[in-house]
Amino acid sequence: MKKLLALVLLTITLCLSACSSKENIEPEQINILSQTVWLRKDMSSEIIYGGGDNYLKLSFKLDYSYEIVRIKGDKVNSLYEEGVYTITDNKDVILNTQKNNQKTSLRYVLDNNRTLNRVTEDGQILTHAYEAYIKQ
């Protein structure tokens, strides 16, 4: 009987010490952009090819990578850019890529969960169709 009581007390002590751990477990941040597709007008293609159905299609992936392709209508013309992205406070989105051996970063701000507006280096928010992506 004494052995059983000692085992029960030992078990209770171990459970209490495990439960009172001071380690803070932070909730996992949800990637609200993963597996979403966004479109914006492609000014370069508009100038070169004409027409009104030239777009840049931005696709965010689960592994925090992205790709941008040029499309005309429903047809993909070419890969425009690929890289990795970060999200801060689920509002600021930074696209990081490397072009011509130079790393570049573009900043966007998520507006109303449907629009990614481009932010310039001096903090100006660009909202016109050739700079802002619209969620599809």
mmCIF file with all atom_site columns, C-alpha atoms in Angstrom:
data_model
loop_
_atom_site.group_PDB
_atom_site.id
_atom_site.type_symbol
_atom_site.label_atom_id
_atom_site.label_alt_id
_atom_site.label_comp_id
_atom_site.label_asym_id
_atom_site.label_entity_id
_atom_site.label_seq_id
_atom_site.pdbx_PDB_ins_code
_atom_site.Cartn_x
_atom_site.Cartn_y
_atom_site.Cartn_z
_atom_site.occupancy
_atom_site.B_iso_or_equiv
_atom_site.pdbx_formal_charge
_atom_site.auth_seq_id
_atom_site.auth_comp_id
_atom_site.auth_asym_id
_atom_site.auth_atom_id
_atom_site.pdbx_PDB_model_num
ATOM 1   C CA . MET A 1 1   ? 0.000  0.000  0.000   1.00 0.00 ? 1   MET A CA 1
ATOM 2   C CA . LYS A 1 2   ? 2.856  2.383  0.826   1.00 0.00 ? 2   LYS A CA 1
ATOM 3   C CA . LYS A 1 3   ? 4.454  1.633  -2.569  1.00 0.00 ? 3   LYS A CA 1
ATOM 4   C CA . LEU A 1 4   ? 1.206  2.396  -4.390  1.00 0.00 ? 4   LEU A CA 1
ATOM 5   C CA . LEU A 1 5   ? 0.775  5.664  -2.498  1.00 0.00 ? 5   LEU A CA 1
ATOM 6   C CA . ALA A 1 6   ? 4.396  6.620  -3.282  1.00 0.00 ? 6   ALA A CA 1
ATOM 7   C CA . LEU A 1 7   ? 3.864  5.885  -7.000  1.00 0.00 ? 7   LEU A CA 1
ATOM 8   C CA . VAL A 1 8   ? 0.670  7.949  -7.099  1.00 0.00 ? 8   VAL A CA 1
ATOM 9   C CA . LEU A 1 9   ? 2.380  10.913 -5.378  1.00 0.00 ? 9   LEU A CA 1
ATOM 10  C CA . LEU A 1 10  ? 5.373  10.628 -7.724  1.00 0.00 ? 10  LEU A CA 1
ATOM 11  C CA . THR A 1 11  ? 3.072  10.583 -10.757 1.00 0.00 ? 11  THR A CA 1
ATOM 12  C CA . ILE A 1 12  ? 1.143  13.625 -9.517  1.00 0.00 ? 12  ILE A CA 1
ATOM 13  C CA . THR A 1 13  ? 4.402  15.504 -8.842  1.00 0.00 ? 13  THR A CA 1
ATOM 14  C CA . LEU A 1 14  ? 5.723  14.749 -12.338 1.00 0.00 ? 14  LEU A CA 1
ATOM 15  C CA . CYS A 1 15  ? 2.460  15.828 -13.964 1.00 0.00 ? 15  CYS A CA 1
ATOM 16  C CA . LEU A 1 16  ? 2.362  19.091 -12.033 1.00 0.00 ? 16  LEU A CA 1
ATOM 17  C CA . SER A 1 17  ? 5.968  19.910 -12.863 1.00 0.00 ? 17  SER A CA 1
ATOM 18  C CA . ALA A 1 18  ? 5.373  19.205 -16.564 1.00 0.00 ? 18  ALA A CA 1
ATOM 19  C CA . CYS A 1 19  ? 2.227  21.345 -16.630 1.00 0.00 ? 19  CYS A CA 1
ATOM 20  C CA . SER A 1 20  ? 3.826  24.307 -14.899 1.00 0.00 ? 20  SER A CA 1
ATOM 21  C CA . SER A 1 21  ? 6.512  24.716 -17.537 1.00 0.00 ? 21  SER A CA 1
ATOM 22  C CA . LYS A 1 22  ? 7.241  28.407 -18.183 1.00 0.00 ? 22  LYS A CA 1
ATOM 23  C CA . GLU A 1 23  ? 7.959  27.851 -21.862 1.00 0.00 ? 23  GLU A CA 1
ATOM 24  C CA . ASN A 1 24  ? 5.661  30.033 -23.937 1.00 0.00 ? 24  ASN A CA 1
ATOM 25  C CA . ILE A 1 25  ? 4.266  28.290 -26.938 1.00 0.00 ? 25  ILE A CA 1
ATOM 26  C CA . GLU A 1 26  ? 3.549  30.823 -29.656 1.00 0.00 ? 26  GLU A CA 1
ATOM 27  C CA . PRO A 1 27  ? 0.716  30.056 -32.033 1.00 0.00 ? 27  PRO A CA 1
ATOM 28  C CA . GLU A 1 28  ? 1.856  29.272 -35.542 1.00 0.00 ? 28  GLU A CA 1
ATOM 29  C CA . GLN A 1 29  ? 1.341  32.217 -37.872 1.00 0.00 ? 29  GLN A CA 1
ATOM 30  C CA . ILE A 1 30  ? -1.005 31.356 -40.706 1.00 0.00 ? 30  ILE A CA 1
ATOM 31  C CA . ASN A 1 31  ? 0.301  32.130 -44.178 1.00 0.00 ? 31  ASN A CA 1
ATOM 32  C CA . ILE A 1 32  ? -2.703 33.953 -45.617 1.00 0.00 ? 32  ILE A CA 1
ATOM 33  C CA . LEU A 1 33  ? -1.055 34.264 -49.046 1.00 0.00 ? 33  LEU A CA 1
ATOM 34  C CA . SER A 1 34  ? -0.115 30.636 -49.660 1.00 0.00 ? 34  SER A CA 1
ATOM 35  C CA . GLN A 1 35  ? -1.682 29.087 -52.740 1.00 0.00 ? 35  GLN A CA 1
ATOM 36  C CA . THR A 1 36  ? -3.297 32.349 -53.862 1.00 0.00 ? 36  THR A CA 1
ATOM 37  C CA . VAL A 1 37  ? -3.115 33.960 -57.306 1.00 0.00 ? 37  VAL A CA 1
ATOM 38  C CA . TRP A 1 38  ? -3.015 37.701 -58.035 1.00 0.00 ? 38  TRP A CA 1
ATOM 39  C CA . LEU A 1 39  ? -3.148 39.703 -61.299 1.00 0.00 ? 39  LEU A CA 1
ATOM 40  C CA . ARG A 1 40  ? -2.047 43.148 -62.374 1.00 0.00 ? 40  ARG A CA 1
ATOM 41  C CA . LYS A 1 41  ? -1.803 44.897 -65.736 1.00 0.00 ? 41  LYS A CA 1
ATOM 42  C CA . ASP A 1 42  ? 1.548  44.491 -67.553 1.00 0.00 ? 42  ASP A CA 1
ATOM 43  C CA . MET A 1 43  ? 2.563  47.870 -68.967 1.00 0.00 ? 43  MET A CA 1
ATOM 44  C CA . SER A 1 44  ? 5.626  46.538 -70.849 1.00 0.00 ? 44  SER A CA 1
ATOM 45  C CA . SER A 1 45  ? 3.568  43.945 -72.719 1.00 0.00 ? 45  SER A CA 1
ATOM 46  C CA . GLU A 1 46  ? 0.841  46.497 -73.399 1.00 0.00 ? 46  GLU A CA 1
ATOM 47  C CA . ILE A 1 47  ? 3.392  48.767 -75.090 1.00 0.00 ? 47  ILE A CA 1
ATOM 48  C CA . ILE A 1 48  ? 5.072  45.964 -77.066 1.00 0.00 ? 48  ILE A CA 1
ATOM 49  C CA . TYR A 1 49  ? 2.101  43.771 -78.027 1.00 0.00 ? 49  TYR A CA 1
ATOM 50  C CA . GLY A 1 50  ? -0.866 46.105 -77.629 1.00 0.00 ? 50  GLY A CA 1
ATOM 51  C CA . GLY A 1 51  ? -4.275 44.892 -76.631 1.00 0.00 ? 51  GLY A CA 1
ATOM 52  C CA . GLY A 1 52  ? -5.797 45.073 -73.195 1.00 0.00 ? 52  GLY A CA 1
ATOM 53  C CA . ASP A 1 53  ? -5.394 41.570 -71.857 1.00 0.00 ? 53  ASP A CA 1
ATOM 54  C CA . ASN A 1 54  ? -1.689 41.557 -70.869 1.00 0.00 ? 54  ASN A CA 1
ATOM 55  C CA . TYR A 1 55  ? -1.162 40.699 -67.202 1.00 0.00 ? 55  TYR A CA 1
ATOM 56  C CA . LEU A 1 56  ? 1.424  39.669 -64.655 1.00 0.00 ? 56  LEU A CA 1
ATOM 57  C CA . LYS A 1 57  ? 0.194  36.672 -62.664 1.00 0.00 ? 57  LYS A CA 1
ATOM 58  C CA . LEU A 1 58  ? 1.674  36.386 -59.150 1.00 0.00 ? 58  LEU A CA 1
ATOM 59  C CA . SER A 1 59  ? 1.380  32.973 -57.476 1.00 0.00 ? 59  SER A CA 1
ATOM 60  C CA . PHE A 1 60  ? 2.294  32.473 -53.814 1.00 0.00 ? 60  PHE A CA 1
ATOM 61  C CA . LYS A 1 61  ? 3.332  28.974 -52.747 1.00 0.00 ? 61  LYS A CA 1
ATOM 62  C CA . LEU A 1 62  ? 3.262  27.124 -49.411 1.00 0.00 ? 62  LEU A CA 1
ATOM 63  C CA . ASP A 1 63  ? 7.055  27.185 -48.989 1.00 0.00 ? 63  ASP A CA 1
ATOM 64  C CA . TYR A 1 64  ? 7.155  31.019 -49.040 1.00 0.00 ? 64  TYR A CA 1
ATOM 65  C CA . SER A 1 65  ? 8.302  31.115 -52.644 1.00 0.00 ? 65  SER A CA 1
ATOM 66  C CA . TYR A 1 66  ? 6.539  32.936 -55.443 1.00 0.00 ? 66  TYR A CA 1
ATOM 67  C CA . GLU A 1 67  ? 6.585  33.218 -59.199 1.00 0.00 ? 67  GLU A CA 1
ATOM 68  C CA . ILE A 1 68  ? 5.372  35.874 -61.588 1.00 0.00 ? 68  ILE A CA 1
ATOM 69  C CA . VAL A 1 69  ? 4.522  34.941 -65.174 1.00 0.00 ? 69  VAL A CA 1
ATOM 70  C CA . ARG A 1 70  ? 3.470  37.095 -68.103 1.00 0.00 ? 70  ARG A CA 1
ATOM 71  C CA . ILE A 1 71  ? 0.101  36.131 -69.544 1.00 0.00 ? 71  ILE A CA 1
ATOM 72  C CA . LYS A 1 72  ? -1.944 37.312 -72.492 1.00 0.00 ? 72  LYS A CA 1
ATOM 73  C CA . GLY A 1 73  ? -5.532 36.225 -72.184 1.00 0.00 ? 73  GLY A CA 1
ATOM 74  C CA . ASP A 1 74  ? -5.306 32.724 -70.735 1.00 0.00 ? 74  ASP A CA 1
ATOM 75  C CA . LYS A 1 75  ? -1.921 31.882 -72.292 1.00 0.00 ? 75  LYS A CA 1
ATOM 76  C CA . VAL A 1 76  ? 1.323  32.047 -70.274 1.00 0.00 ? 76  VAL A CA 1
ATOM 77  C CA . ASN A 1 77  ? 3.978  33.845 -72.337 1.00 0.00 ? 77  ASN A CA 1
ATOM 78  C CA . SER A 1 78  ? 7.038  33.724 -70.088 1.00 0.00 ? 78  SER A CA 1
ATOM 79  C CA . LEU A 1 79  ? 8.424  33.547 -66.588 1.00 0.00 ? 79  LEU A CA 1
ATOM 80  C CA . TYR A 1 80  ? 8.926  37.118 -65.420 1.00 0.00 ? 80  TYR A CA 1
ATOM 81  C CA . GLU A 1 81  ? 10.354 36.596 -61.927 1.00 0.00 ? 81  GLU A CA 1
ATOM 82  C CA . GLU A 1 82  ? 10.630 34.124 -59.080 1.00 0.00 ? 82  GLU A CA 1
ATOM 83  C CA . GLY A 1 83  ? 11.890 34.360 -55.530 1.00 0.00 ? 83  GLY A CA 1
ATOM 84  C CA . VAL A 1 84  ? 10.834 34.173 -51.888 1.00 0.00 ? 84  VAL A CA 1
ATOM 85  C CA . TYR A 1 85  ? 8.455  36.314 -49.884 1.00 0.00 ? 85  TYR A CA 1
ATOM 86  C CA . THR A 1 86  ? 7.933  37.319 -46.275 1.00 0.00 ? 86  THR A CA 1
ATOM 87  C CA . ILE A 1 87  ? 4.843  38.606 -44.506 1.00 0.00 ? 87  ILE A CA 1
ATOM 88  C CA . THR A 1 88  ? 5.004  40.970 -41.540 1.00 0.00 ? 88  THR A CA 1
ATOM 89  C CA . ASP A 1 89  ? 1.918  41.248 -39.361 1.00 0.00 ? 89  ASP A CA 1
ATOM 90  C CA . ASN A 1 90  ? -0.070 39.752 -42.259 1.00 0.00 ? 90  ASN A CA 1
ATOM 91  C CA . LYS A 1 91  ? -0.046 43.181 -43.885 1.00 0.00 ? 91  LYS A CA 1
ATOM 92  C CA . ASP A 1 92  ? 3.374  44.016 -45.369 1.00 0.00 ? 92  ASP A CA 1
ATOM 93  C CA . VAL A 1 93  ? 4.594  41.640 -48.066 1.00 0.00 ? 93  VAL A CA 1
ATOM 94  C CA . ILE A 1 94  ? 8.219  41.695 -49.207 1.00 0.00 ? 94  ILE A CA 1
ATOM 95  C CA . LEU A 1 95  ? 9.126  39.988 -52.509 1.00 0.00 ? 95  LEU A CA 1
ATOM 96  C CA . ASN A 1 96  ? 12.831 39.095 -52.654 1.00 0.00 ? 96  ASN A CA 1
ATOM 97  C CA . THR A 1 97  ? 14.507 37.990 -55.865 1.00 0.00 ? 97  THR A CA 1
ATOM 98  C CA . GLN A 1 98  ? 17.820 38.081 -57.656 1.00 0.00 ? 98  GLN A CA 1
ATOM 99  C CA . LYS A 1 99  ? 18.198 39.634 -61.112 1.00 0.00 ? 99  LYS A CA 1
ATOM 100 C CA . ASN A 1 100 ? 21.490 40.033 -62.937 1.00 0.00 ? 100 ASN A CA 1
ATOM 101 C CA . ASN A 1 101 ? 23.393 38.911 -59.811 1.00 0.00 ? 101 ASN A CA 1
ATOM 102 C CA . GLN A 1 102 ? 21.742 41.647 -57.736 1.00 0.00 ? 102 GLN A CA 1
ATOM 103 C CA . LYS A 1 103 ? 19.294 41.017 -54.935 1.00 0.00 ? 103 LYS A CA 1
ATOM 104 C CA . THR A 1 104 ? 16.173 43.138 -55.138 1.00 0.00 ? 104 THR A CA 1
ATOM 105 C CA . SER A 1 105 ? 13.225 43.536 -52.799 1.00 0.00 ? 105 SER A CA 1
ATOM 106 C CA . LEU A 1 106 ? 9.821  44.985 -53.544 1.00 0.00 ? 106 LEU A CA 1
ATOM 107 C CA . ARG A 1 107 ? 7.416  45.928 -50.783 1.00 0.00 ? 107 ARG A CA 1
ATOM 108 C CA . TYR A 1 108 ? 3.650  45.638 -50.992 1.00 0.00 ? 108 TYR A CA 1
ATOM 109 C CA . VAL A 1 109 ? 0.945  46.334 -48.459 1.00 0.00 ? 109 VAL A CA 1
ATOM 110 C CA . LEU A 1 110 ? -2.090 44.077 -48.229 1.00 0.00 ? 110 LEU A CA 1
ATOM 111 C CA . ASP A 1 111 ? -5.216 46.204 -48.425 1.00 0.00 ? 111 ASP A CA 1
ATOM 112 C CA . ASN A 1 112 ? -8.623 44.684 -47.593 1.00 0.00 ? 112 ASN A CA 1
ATOM 113 C CA . ASN A 1 113 ? -7.317 41.110 -48.205 1.00 0.00 ? 113 ASN A CA 1
ATOM 114 C CA . ARG A 1 114 ? -8.004 41.548 -51.935 1.00 0.00 ? 114 ARG A CA 1
ATOM 115 C CA . THR A 1 115 ? -5.395 44.069 -53.094 1.00 0.00 ? 115 THR A CA 1
ATOM 116 C CA . LEU A 1 116 ? -1.589 44.192 -52.871 1.00 0.00 ? 116 LEU A CA 1
ATOM 117 C CA . ASN A 1 117 ? -0.535 47.821 -53.332 1.00 0.00 ? 117 ASN A CA 1
ATOM 118 C CA . ARG A 1 118 ? 3.093  48.579 -54.227 1.00 0.00 ? 118 ARG A CA 1
ATOM 119 C CA . VAL A 1 119 ? 5.040  50.697 -51.715 1.00 0.00 ? 119 VAL A CA 1
ATOM 120 C CA . THR A 1 120 ? 7.922  52.836 -52.996 1.00 0.00 ? 120 THR A CA 1
ATOM 121 C CA . GLU A 1 121 ? 11.194 53.328 -51.130 1.00 0.00 ? 121 GLU A CA 1
ATOM 122 C CA . ASP A 1 122 ? 9.965  56.652 -49.770 1.00 0.00 ? 122 ASP A CA 1
ATOM 123 C CA . GLY A 1 123 ? 6.735  55.054 -48.459 1.00 0.00 ? 123 GLY A CA 1
ATOM 124 C CA . GLN A 1 124 ? 4.324  56.187 -51.154 1.00 0.00 ? 124 GLN A CA 1
ATOM 125 C CA . ILE A 1 125 ? 1.552  53.644 -51.808 1.00 0.00 ? 125 ILE A CA 1
ATOM 126 C CA . LEU A 1 126 ? 0.852  53.030 -55.508 1.00 0.00 ? 126 LEU A CA 1
ATOM 127 C CA . THR A 1 127 ? -2.681 51.860 -56.214 1.00 0.00 ? 127 THR A CA 1
ATOM 128 C CA . HIS A 1 128 ? -3.064 52.083 -60.000 1.00 0.00 ? 128 HIS A CA 1
ATOM 129 C CA . ALA A 1 129 ? -3.626 49.010 -62.180 1.00 0.00 ? 129 ALA A CA 1
ATOM 130 C CA . TYR A 1 130 ? 0.005  48.733 -63.317 1.00 0.00 ? 130 TYR A CA 1
ATOM 131 C CA . GLU A 1 131 ? 1.374  48.532 -59.744 1.00 0.00 ? 131 GLU A CA 1
ATOM 132 C CA . ALA A 1 132 ? -1.350 46.855 -57.642 1.00 0.00 ? 132 ALA A CA 1
ATOM 133 C CA . TYR A 1 133 ? -2.165 43.145 -57.722 1.00 0.00 ? 133 TYR A CA 1
ATOM 134 C CA . ILE A 1 134 ? -5.792 42.010 -57.360 1.00 0.00 ? 134 ILE A CA 1
ATOM 135 C CA . LYS A 1 135 ? -6.598 38.627 -55.780 1.00 0.00 ? 135 LYS A CA 1
ATOM 136 C CA . GLN A 1 136 ? -8.274 36.170 -58.127 1.00 0.00 ? 136 GLN A CA 1
#
